[in-house]
Amino acid sequence: MKIKKILVLHGPNLNLLGSREPSTYGSLSLQEINARLKKIAQKQKYALLSYQSNIEGALVTKIQKWGSKVDGILINPAAYTHTSVAIRDALVAVGIPTVEVHLSNIHKRESFRRQSLISDVVEGQIVGFGPKSYELGLQALIQTIERQRA
Ligand code: DQA
């Protein structure tokens, strides 16, 4: 059986998780979040590739490069959620199941955070549960991939 793969993408400033505004983003580091995701994925026979960048183009390149090699994408574009047509276009171009996650509930924060430029091109969005948003998002993504395969 071919092992399935998921690409997890984290946008700018998420490398600071743990010390960055813990009351908004929680106290787990990015490494801890990635480790939790890896465990969940492994149990369901998925391999996980995680990548964080503060650079928009680097995220776009990763989507382009890996889009044809993975079965799905779990993405928190962070601040680029609200600004990046380039990330949106890359996701549309690769056209594989994608789930958007946010640690905070972007819909109850400043008005500029309430708009996501990718929300209408992804399978769904999970927000507001801290690091748990990633875990719920991963589970939803795996279910989507499995459903589409059945
Ligand atoms: C975020 C929300 C964004 O508005 C913000 O710029 C982030 C993190 C979240 O996970 O809650 O960096 O994506």
PDB file of N, CA and C in Angstrom, residues 31-113:
ATOM      1  N   GLN A  31       7.107  23.317  17.049  1.00  0.00           N
ATOM      2  CA  GLN A  31       7.664  21.952  17.041  1.00  0.00           C
ATOM      3  C   GLN A  31       6.710  20.998  17.762  1.00  0.00           C
ATOM      4  N   GLU A  32       6.155  21.472  18.878  1.00  0.00           N
ATOM      5  CA  GLU A  32       5.219  20.619  19.630  1.00  0.00           C
ATOM      6  C   GLU A  32       3.943  20.349  18.820  1.00  0.00           C
ATOM      7  N   ILE A  33       3.465  21.383  18.146  1.00  0.00           N
ATOM      8  CA  ILE A  33       2.266  21.199  17.306  1.00  0.00           C
ATOM      9  C   ILE A  33       2.566  20.196  16.191  1.00  0.00           C
ATOM     10  N   ASN A  34       3.706  20.381  15.529  1.00  0.00           N
ATOM     11  CA  ASN A  34       4.075  19.465  14.443  1.00  0.00           C
ATOM     12  C   ASN A  34       4.203  18.023  14.940  1.00  0.00           C
ATOM     13  N   ALA A  35       4.748  17.869  16.148  1.00  0.00           N
ATOM     14  CA  ALA A  35       4.929  16.513  16.707  1.00  0.00           C
ATOM     15  C   ALA A  35       3.566  15.868  16.957  1.00  0.00           C
ATOM     16  N   ARG A  36       2.620  16.648  17.477  1.00  0.00           N
ATOM     17  CA  ARG A  36       1.263  16.112  17.709  1.00  0.00           C
ATOM     18  C   ARG A  36       0.615  15.688  16.391  1.00  0.00           C
ATOM     19  N   LEU A  37       0.808  16.521  15.373  1.00  0.00           N
ATOM     20  CA  LEU A  37       0.209  16.226  14.072  1.00  0.00           C
ATOM     21  C   LEU A  37       0.810  14.955  13.482  1.00  0.00           C
ATOM     22  N   LYS A  38       2.102  14.822  13.648  1.00  0.00           N
ATOM     23  CA  LYS A  38       2.804  13.659  13.112  1.00  0.00           C
ATOM     24  C   LYS A  38       2.242  12.366  13.706  1.00  0.00           C
ATOM     25  N   LYS A  39       1.989  12.410  15.015  1.00  0.00           N
ATOM     26  CA  LYS A  39       1.440  11.236  15.716  1.00  0.00           C
ATOM     27  C   LYS A  39       0.074  10.855  15.155  1.00  0.00           C
ATOM     28  N   ILE A  40      -0.788  11.868  15.013  1.00  0.00           N
ATOM     29  CA  ILE A  40      -2.147  11.625  14.495  1.00  0.00           C
ATOM     30  C   ILE A  40      -2.047  11.035  13.085  1.00  0.00           C
ATOM     31  N   ALA A  41      -1.158  11.628  12.272  1.00  0.00           N
ATOM     32  CA  ALA A  41      -1.020  11.182  10.885  1.00  0.00           C
ATOM     33  C   ALA A  41      -0.514   9.739  10.834  1.00  0.00           C
ATOM     34  N   GLN A  42       0.510   9.450  11.637  1.00  0.00           N
ATOM     35  CA  GLN A  42       1.110   8.111  11.602  1.00  0.00           C
ATOM     36  C   GLN A  42       0.105   7.028  11.946  1.00  0.00           C
ATOM     37  N   LYS A  43      -0.750   7.334  12.947  1.00  0.00           N
ATOM     38  CA  LYS A  43      -1.781   6.362  13.358  1.00  0.00           C
ATOM     39  C   LYS A  43      -2.674   6.001  12.187  1.00  0.00           C
ATOM     40  N   GLN A  44      -2.851   6.965  11.279  1.00  0.00           N
ATOM     41  CA  GLN A  44      -3.743   6.716  10.138  1.00  0.00           C
ATOM     42  C   GLN A  44      -2.962   6.437   8.857  1.00  0.00           C
ATOM     43  N   LYS A  45      -1.679   6.078   9.068  1.00  0.00           N
ATOM     44  CA  LYS A  45      -0.806   5.681   7.950  1.00  0.00           C
ATOM     45  C   LYS A  45      -0.555   6.799   6.934  1.00  0.00           C
ATOM     46  N   TYR A  46      -0.421   7.995   7.450  1.00  0.00           N
ATOM     47  CA  TYR A  46      -0.068   9.134   6.602  1.00  0.00           C
ATOM     48  C   TYR A  46       1.308   9.650   7.011  1.00  0.00           C
ATOM     49  N   ALA A  47       2.062  10.107   6.029  1.00  0.00           N
ATOM     50  CA  ALA A  47       3.328  10.787   6.322  1.00  0.00           C
ATOM     51  C   ALA A  47       3.066  12.286   6.272  1.00  0.00           C
ATOM     52  N   LEU A  48       3.778  13.012   7.117  1.00  0.00           N
ATOM     53  CA  LEU A  48       3.551  14.447   7.224  1.00  0.00           C
ATOM     54  C   LEU A  48       4.830  15.208   6.900  1.00  0.00           C
ATOM     55  N   LEU A  49       4.680  16.221   6.057  1.00  0.00           N
ATOM     56  CA  LEU A  49       5.825  17.112   5.800  1.00  0.00           C
ATOM     57  C   LEU A  49       5.419  18.486   6.306  1.00  0.00           C
ATOM     58  N   SER A  50       6.209  19.045   7.215  1.00  0.00           N
ATOM     59  CA  SER A  50       5.842  20.364   7.756  1.00  0.00           C
ATOM     60  C   SER A  50       6.842  21.404   7.290  1.00  0.00           C
ATOM     61  N   TYR A  51       6.320  22.593   7.009  1.00  0.00           N
ATOM     62  CA  TYR A  51       7.185  23.673   6.539  1.00  0.00           C
ATOM     63  C   TYR A  51       6.640  24.997   7.039  1.00  0.00           C
ATOM     64  N   GLN A  52       7.522  25.831   7.602  1.00  0.00           N
ATOM     65  CA  GLN A  52       7.139  27.185   8.021  1.00  0.00           C
ATOM     66  C   GLN A  52       8.003  28.181   7.285  1.00  0.00           C
ATOM     67  N   SER A  53       7.380  29.281   6.839  1.00  0.00           N
ATOM     68  CA  SER A  53       8.195  30.356   6.274  1.00  0.00           C
ATOM     69  C   SER A  53       7.569  31.701   6.579  1.00  0.00           C
ATOM     70  N   ASN A  54       8.445  32.689   6.700  1.00  0.00           N
ATOM     71  CA  ASN A  54       7.989  34.076   6.866  1.00  0.00           C
ATOM     72  C   ASN A  54       7.862  34.761   5.507  1.00  0.00           C
ATOM     73  N   ILE A  55       8.149  34.006   4.448  1.00  0.00           N
ATOM     74  CA  ILE A  55       8.223  34.601   3.111  1.00  0.00           C
ATOM     75  C   ILE A  55       7.107  34.047   2.219  1.00  0.00           C
ATOM     76  N   GLU A  56       6.307  34.938   1.685  1.00  0.00           N
ATOM     77  CA  GLU A  56       5.150  34.544   0.869  1.00  0.00           C
ATOM     78  C   GLU A  56       5.559  33.653  -0.312  1.00  0.00           C
ATOM     79  N   GLY A  57       6.579  34.092  -1.051  1.00  0.00           N
ATOM     80  CA  GLY A  57       7.004  33.353  -2.249  1.00  0.00           C
ATOM     81  C   GLY A  57       7.503  31.952  -1.918  1.00  0.00           C
ATOM     82  N   ALA A  58       8.099  31.804  -0.749  1.00  0.00           N
ATOM     83  CA  ALA A  58       8.596  30.480  -0.356  1.00  0.00           C
ATOM     84  C   ALA A  58       7.420  29.530  -0.131  1.00  0.00           C
ATOM     85  N   LEU A  59       6.349  30.057   0.423  1.00  0.00           N
ATOM     86  CA  LEU A  59       5.149  29.232   0.641  1.00  0.00           C
ATOM     87  C   LEU A  59       4.521  28.860  -0.707  1.00  0.00           C
ATOM     88  N   VAL A  60       4.476  29.825  -1.619  1.00  0.00           N
ATOM     89  CA  VAL A  60       3.930  29.573  -2.966  1.00  0.00           C
ATOM     90  C   VAL A  60       4.754  28.481  -3.659  1.00  0.00           C
ATOM     91  N   THR A  61       6.073  28.605  -3.588  1.00  0.00           N
ATOM     92  CA  THR A  61       6.956  27.619  -4.228  1.00  0.00           C
ATOM     93  C   THR A  61       6.739  26.222  -3.646  1.00  0.00           C
ATOM     94  N   LYS A  62       6.578  26.170  -2.327  1.00  0.00           N
ATOM     95  CA  LYS A  62       6.353  24.871  -1.665  1.00  0.00           C
ATOM     96  C   LYS A  62       5.057  24.243  -2.168  1.00  0.00           C
ATOM     97  N   ILE A  63       4.000  25.059  -2.283  1.00  0.00           N
ATOM     98  CA  ILE A  63       2.705  24.542  -2.771  1.00  0.00           C
ATOM     99  C   ILE A  63       2.875  24.022  -4.200  1.00  0.00           C
ATOM    100  N   GLN A  64       3.549  24.800  -5.032  1.00  0.00           N
ATOM    101  CA  GLN A  64       3.757  24.383  -6.435  1.00  0.00           C
ATOM    102  C   GLN A  64       4.548  23.085  -6.524  1.00  0.00           C
ATOM    103  N   LYS A  65       5.632  23.015  -5.734  1.00  0.00           N
ATOM    104  CA  LYS A  65       6.555  21.875  -5.806  1.00  0.00           C
ATOM    105  C   LYS A  65       5.942  20.596  -5.277  1.00  0.00           C
ATOM    106  N   TRP A  66       5.210  20.723  -4.157  1.00  0.00           N
ATOM    107  CA  TRP A  66       4.710  19.537  -3.470  1.00  0.00           C
ATOM    108  C   TRP A  66       3.269  19.194  -3.822  1.00  0.00           C
ATOM    109  N   GLY A  67       2.586  20.144  -4.467  1.00  0.00           N
ATOM    110  CA  GLY A  67       1.162  19.946  -4.768  1.00  0.00           C
ATOM    111  C   GLY A  67       0.870  18.673  -5.532  1.00  0.00           C
ATOM    112  N   SER A  68       1.782  18.280  -6.418  1.00  0.00           N
ATOM    113  CA  SER A  68       1.522  17.070  -7.213  1.00  0.00           C
ATOM    114  C   SER A  68       2.053  15.817  -6.510  1.00  0.00           C
ATOM    115  N   LYS A  69       2.742  15.994  -5.384  1.00  0.00           N
ATOM    116  CA  LYS A  69       3.370  14.836  -4.719  1.00  0.00           C
ATOM    117  C   LYS A  69       2.652  14.437  -3.427  1.00  0.00           C
ATOM    118  N   VAL A  70       1.740  15.289  -2.951  1.00  0.00           N
ATOM    119  CA  VAL A  70       1.036  14.982  -1.692  1.00  0.00           C
ATOM    120  C   VAL A  70      -0.454  14.806  -1.971  1.00  0.00           C
ATOM    121  N   ASP A  71      -1.152  14.256  -0.964  1.00  0.00           N
ATOM    122  CA  ASP A  71      -2.588  13.986  -1.136  1.00  0.00           C
ATOM    123  C   ASP A  71      -3.464  15.107  -0.595  1.00  0.00           C
ATOM    124  N   GLY A  72      -2.872  15.978   0.227  1.00  0.00           N
ATOM    125  CA  GLY A  72      -3.662  17.079   0.772  1.00  0.00           C
ATOM    126  C   GLY A  72      -2.764  18.093   1.458  1.00  0.00           C
ATOM    127  N   ILE A  73      -3.337  19.272   1.692  1.00  0.00           N
ATOM    128  CA  ILE A  73      -2.576  20.354   2.351  1.00  0.00           C
ATOM    129  C   ILE A  73      -3.364  20.857   3.547  1.00  0.00           C
ATOM    130  N   LEU A  74      -2.653  20.993   4.670  1.00  0.00           N
ATOM    131  CA  LEU A  74      -3.210  21.651   5.860  1.00  0.00           C
ATOM    132  C   LEU A  74      -2.454  22.961   5.986  1.00  0.00           C
ATOM    133  N   ILE A  75      -3.170  24.078   5.981  1.00  0.00           N
ATOM    134  CA  ILE A  75      -2.453  25.364   5.922  1.00  0.00           C
ATOM    135  C   ILE A  75      -2.989  26.390   6.904  1.00  0.00           C
ATOM    136  N   ASN A  76      -2.040  27.020   7.610  1.00  0.00           N
ATOM    137  CA  ASN A  76      -2.334  28.240   8.359  1.00  0.00           C
ATOM    138  C   ASN A  76      -1.461  29.326   7.730  1.00  0.00           C
ATOM    139  N   PRO A  77      -2.022  30.106   6.823  1.00  0.00           N
ATOM    140  CA  PRO A  77      -1.187  31.118   6.144  1.00  0.00           C
ATOM    141  C   PRO A  77      -0.867  32.319   7.034  1.00  0.00           C
ATOM    142  N   ALA A  78      -1.365  32.295   8.281  1.00  0.00           N
ATOM    143  CA  ALA A  78      -1.132  33.402   9.233  1.00  0.00           C
ATOM    144  C   ALA A  78      -1.531  34.736   8.594  1.00  0.00           C
ATOM    145  N   ALA A  79      -0.680  35.763   8.681  1.00  0.00           N
ATOM    146  CA  ALA A  79      -1.079  37.085   8.173  1.00  0.00           C
ATOM    147  C   ALA A  79      -1.372  37.074   6.673  1.00  0.00           C
ATOM    148  N   TYR A  80      -0.738  36.137   5.936  1.00  0.00           N
ATOM    149  CA  TYR A  80      -0.991  36.075   4.487  1.00  0.00           C
ATOM    150  C   TYR A  80      -2.414  35.625   4.148  1.00  0.00           C
ATOM    151  N   THR A  81      -3.105  35.064   5.149  1.00  0.00           N
ATOM    152  CA  THR A  81      -4.515  34.696   4.964  1.00  0.00           C
ATOM    153  C   THR A  81      -5.311  35.862   4.396  1.00  0.00           C
ATOM    154  N   HIS A  82      -4.968  37.037   4.923  1.00  0.00           N
ATOM    155  CA  HIS A  82      -5.790  38.217   4.657  1.00  0.00           C
ATOM    156  C   HIS A  82      -5.294  39.035   3.463  1.00  0.00           C
ATOM    157  N   THR A  83      -4.181  38.641   2.891  1.00  0.00           N
ATOM    158  CA  THR A  83      -3.574  39.479   1.842  1.00  0.00           C
ATOM    159  C   THR A  83      -3.121  38.733   0.586  1.00  0.00           C
ATOM    160  N   SER A  84      -2.944  37.405   0.689  1.00  0.00           N
ATOM    161  CA  SER A  84      -2.173  36.757  -0.383  1.00  0.00           C
ATOM    162  C   SER A  84      -3.014  36.136  -1.510  1.00  0.00           C
ATOM    163  N   VAL A  85      -3.108  36.877  -2.598  1.00  0.00           N
ATOM    164  CA  VAL A  85      -3.726  36.322  -3.809  1.00  0.00           C
ATOM    165  C   VAL A  85      -2.802  35.224  -4.354  1.00  0.00           C
ATOM    166  N   ALA A  86      -1.496  35.388  -4.158  1.00  0.00           N
ATOM    167  CA  ALA A  86      -0.525  34.421  -4.692  1.00  0.00           C
ATOM    168  C   ALA A  86      -0.695  33.041  -4.049  1.00  0.00           C
ATOM    169  N   ILE A  87      -0.905  33.003  -2.741  1.00  0.00           N
ATOM    170  CA  ILE A  87      -1.105  31.704  -2.070  1.00  0.00           C
ATOM    171  C   ILE A  87      -2.435  31.100  -2.521  1.00  0.00           C
ATOM    172  N   ARG A  88      -3.459  31.926  -2.596  1.00  0.00           N
ATOM    173  CA  ARG A  88      -4.761  31.447  -3.094  1.00  0.00           C
ATOM    174  C   ARG A  88      -4.602  30.840  -4.503  1.00  0.00           C
ATOM    175  N   ASP A  89      -3.942  31.567  -5.396  1.00  0.00           N
ATOM    176  CA  ASP A  89      -3.790  31.088  -6.775  1.00  0.00           C
ATOM    177  C   ASP A  89      -3.000  29.778  -6.828  1.00  0.00           C
ATOM    178  N   ALA A  90      -1.987  29.661  -5.986  1.00  0.00           N
ATOM    179  CA  ALA A  90      -1.183  28.425  -5.965  1.00  0.00           C
ATOM    180  C   ALA A  90      -2.041  27.245  -5.513  1.00  0.00           C
ATOM    181  N   LEU A  91      -2.876  27.467  -4.498  1.00  0.00           N
ATOM    182  CA  LEU A  91      -3.747  26.380  -4.013  1.00  0.00           C
ATOM    183  C   LEU A  91      -4.728  25.959  -5.107  1.00  0.00           C
ATOM    184  N   VAL A  92      -5.280  26.935  -5.809  1.00  0.00           N
ATOM    185  CA  VAL A  92      -6.216  26.620  -6.897  1.00  0.00           C
ATOM    186  C   VAL A  92      -5.473  25.851  -7.996  1.00  0.00           C
ATOM    187  N   ALA A  93      -4.247  26.286  -8.298  1.00  0.00           N
ATOM    188  CA  ALA A  93      -3.478  25.648  -9.366  1.00  0.00           C
ATOM    189  C   ALA A  93      -3.212  24.176  -9.070  1.00  0.00           C
ATOM    190  N   VAL A  94      -2.884  23.843  -7.825  1.00  0.00           N
ATOM    191  CA  VAL A  94      -2.571  22.429  -7.538  1.00  0.00           C
ATOM    192  C   VAL A  94      -3.847  21.604  -7.353  1.00  0.00           C
ATOM    193  N   GLY A  95      -4.892  22.250  -6.882  1.00  0.00           N
ATOM    194  CA  GLY A  95      -6.216  21.612  -6.866  1.00  0.00           C
ATOM    195  C   GLY A  95      -6.332  20.329  -6.064  1.00  0.00           C
ATOM    196  N   ILE A  96      -5.667  20.250  -4.925  1.00  0.00           N
ATOM    197  CA  ILE A  96      -5.820  19.053  -4.094  1.00  0.00           C
ATOM    198  C   ILE A  96      -6.557  19.446  -2.809  1.00  0.00           C
ATOM    199  N   PRO A  97      -7.160  18.466  -2.091  1.00  0.00           N
ATOM    200  CA  PRO A  97      -7.912  18.808  -0.885  1.00  0.00           C
ATOM    201  C   PRO A  97      -7.058  19.620   0.099  1.00  0.00           C
ATOM    202  N   THR A  98      -7.622  20.729   0.545  1.00  0.00           N
ATOM    203  CA  THR A  98      -6.897  21.634   1.444  1.00  0.00           C
ATOM    204  C   THR A  98      -7.825  22.092   2.563  1.00  0.00           C
ATOM    205  N   VAL A  99      -7.289  22.093   3.777  1.00  0.00           N
ATOM    206  CA  VAL A  99      -8.047  22.594   4.931  1.00  0.00           C
ATOM    207  C   VAL A  99      -7.275  23.761   5.533  1.00  0.00           C
ATOM    208  N   GLU A 100      -8.007  24.834   5.826  1.00  0.00           N
ATOM    209  CA  GLU A 100      -7.427  26.056   6.412  1.00  0.00           C
ATOM    210  C   GLU A 100      -7.648  26.034   7.926  1.00  0.00           C
ATOM    211  N   VAL A 101      -6.604  26.345   8.675  1.00  0.00           N
ATOM    212  CA  VAL A 101      -6.762  26.402  10.135  1.00  0.00           C
ATOM    213  C   VAL A 101      -6.186  27.706  10.689  1.00  0.00           C
ATOM    214  N   HIS A 102      -6.773  28.125  11.798  1.00  0.00           N
ATOM    215  CA  HIS A 102      -6.250  29.270  12.552  1.00  0.00           C
ATOM    216  C   HIS A 102      -6.369  28.969  14.037  1.00  0.00           C
ATOM    217  N   LEU A 103      -5.337  29.352  14.759  1.00  0.00           N
ATOM    218  CA  LEU A 103      -5.361  29.148  16.212  1.00  0.00           C
ATOM    219  C   LEU A 103      -6.443  30.014  16.844  1.00  0.00           C
ATOM    220  N   SER A 104      -6.480  31.275  16.451  1.00  0.00           N
ATOM    221  CA  SER A 104      -7.475  32.204  17.009  1.00  0.00           C
ATOM    222  C   SER A 104      -8.715  32.199  16.121  1.00  0.00           C
ATOM    223  N   ASN A 105      -9.812  32.699  16.679  1.00  0.00           N
ATOM    224  CA  ASN A 105     -11.025  32.841  15.871  1.00  0.00           C
ATOM    225  C   ASN A 105     -10.935  34.173  15.130  1.00  0.00           C
ATOM    226  N   ILE A 106     -10.491  34.089  13.875  1.00  0.00           N
ATOM    227  CA  ILE A 106     -10.247  35.317  13.104  1.00  0.00           C
ATOM    228  C   ILE A 106     -11.534  36.123  12.906  1.00  0.00           C
ATOM    229  N   HIS A 107     -12.678  35.466  13.067  1.00  0.00           N
ATOM    230  CA  HIS A 107     -13.961  36.161  12.834  1.00  0.00           C
ATOM    231  C   HIS A 107     -14.395  37.009  14.019  1.00  0.00           C
ATOM    232  N   LYS A 108     -13.732  36.817  15.156  1.00  0.00           N
ATOM    233  CA  LYS A 108     -14.083  37.711  16.255  1.00  0.00           C
ATOM    234  C   LYS A 108     -12.913  38.613  16.672  1.00  0.00           C
ATOM    235  N   ARG A 109     -12.058  38.886  15.691  1.00  0.00           N
ATOM    236  CA  ARG A 109     -10.930  39.785  15.958  1.00  0.00           C
ATOM    237  C   ARG A 109     -11.074  41.063  15.118  1.00  0.00           C
ATOM    238  N   GLU A 110      -9.964  41.758  14.871  1.00  0.00           N
ATOM    239  CA  GLU A 110     -10.024  43.010  14.107  1.00  0.00           C
ATOM    240  C   GLU A 110     -10.666  42.756  12.736  1.00  0.00           C
ATOM    241  N   SER A 111     -11.283  43.795  12.164  1.00  0.00           N
ATOM    242  CA  SER A 111     -12.016  43.585  10.907  1.00  0.00           C
ATOM    243  C   SER A 111     -11.090  43.103   9.784  1.00  0.00           C
ATOM    244  N   PHE A 112      -9.810  43.547   9.772  1.00  0.00           N
ATOM    245  CA  PHE A 112      -8.927  43.116   8.682  1.00  0.00           C
ATOM    246  C   PHE A 112      -8.612  41.629   8.737  1.00  0.00           C
ATOM    247  N   ARG A 113      -8.846  41.000   9.908  1.00  0.00           N
ATOM    248  CA  ARG A 113      -8.575  39.550  10.005  1.00  0.00           C
ATOM    249  C   ARG A 113      -9.790  38.707   9.624  1.00  0.00           C
TER     250      ARG A 113
END
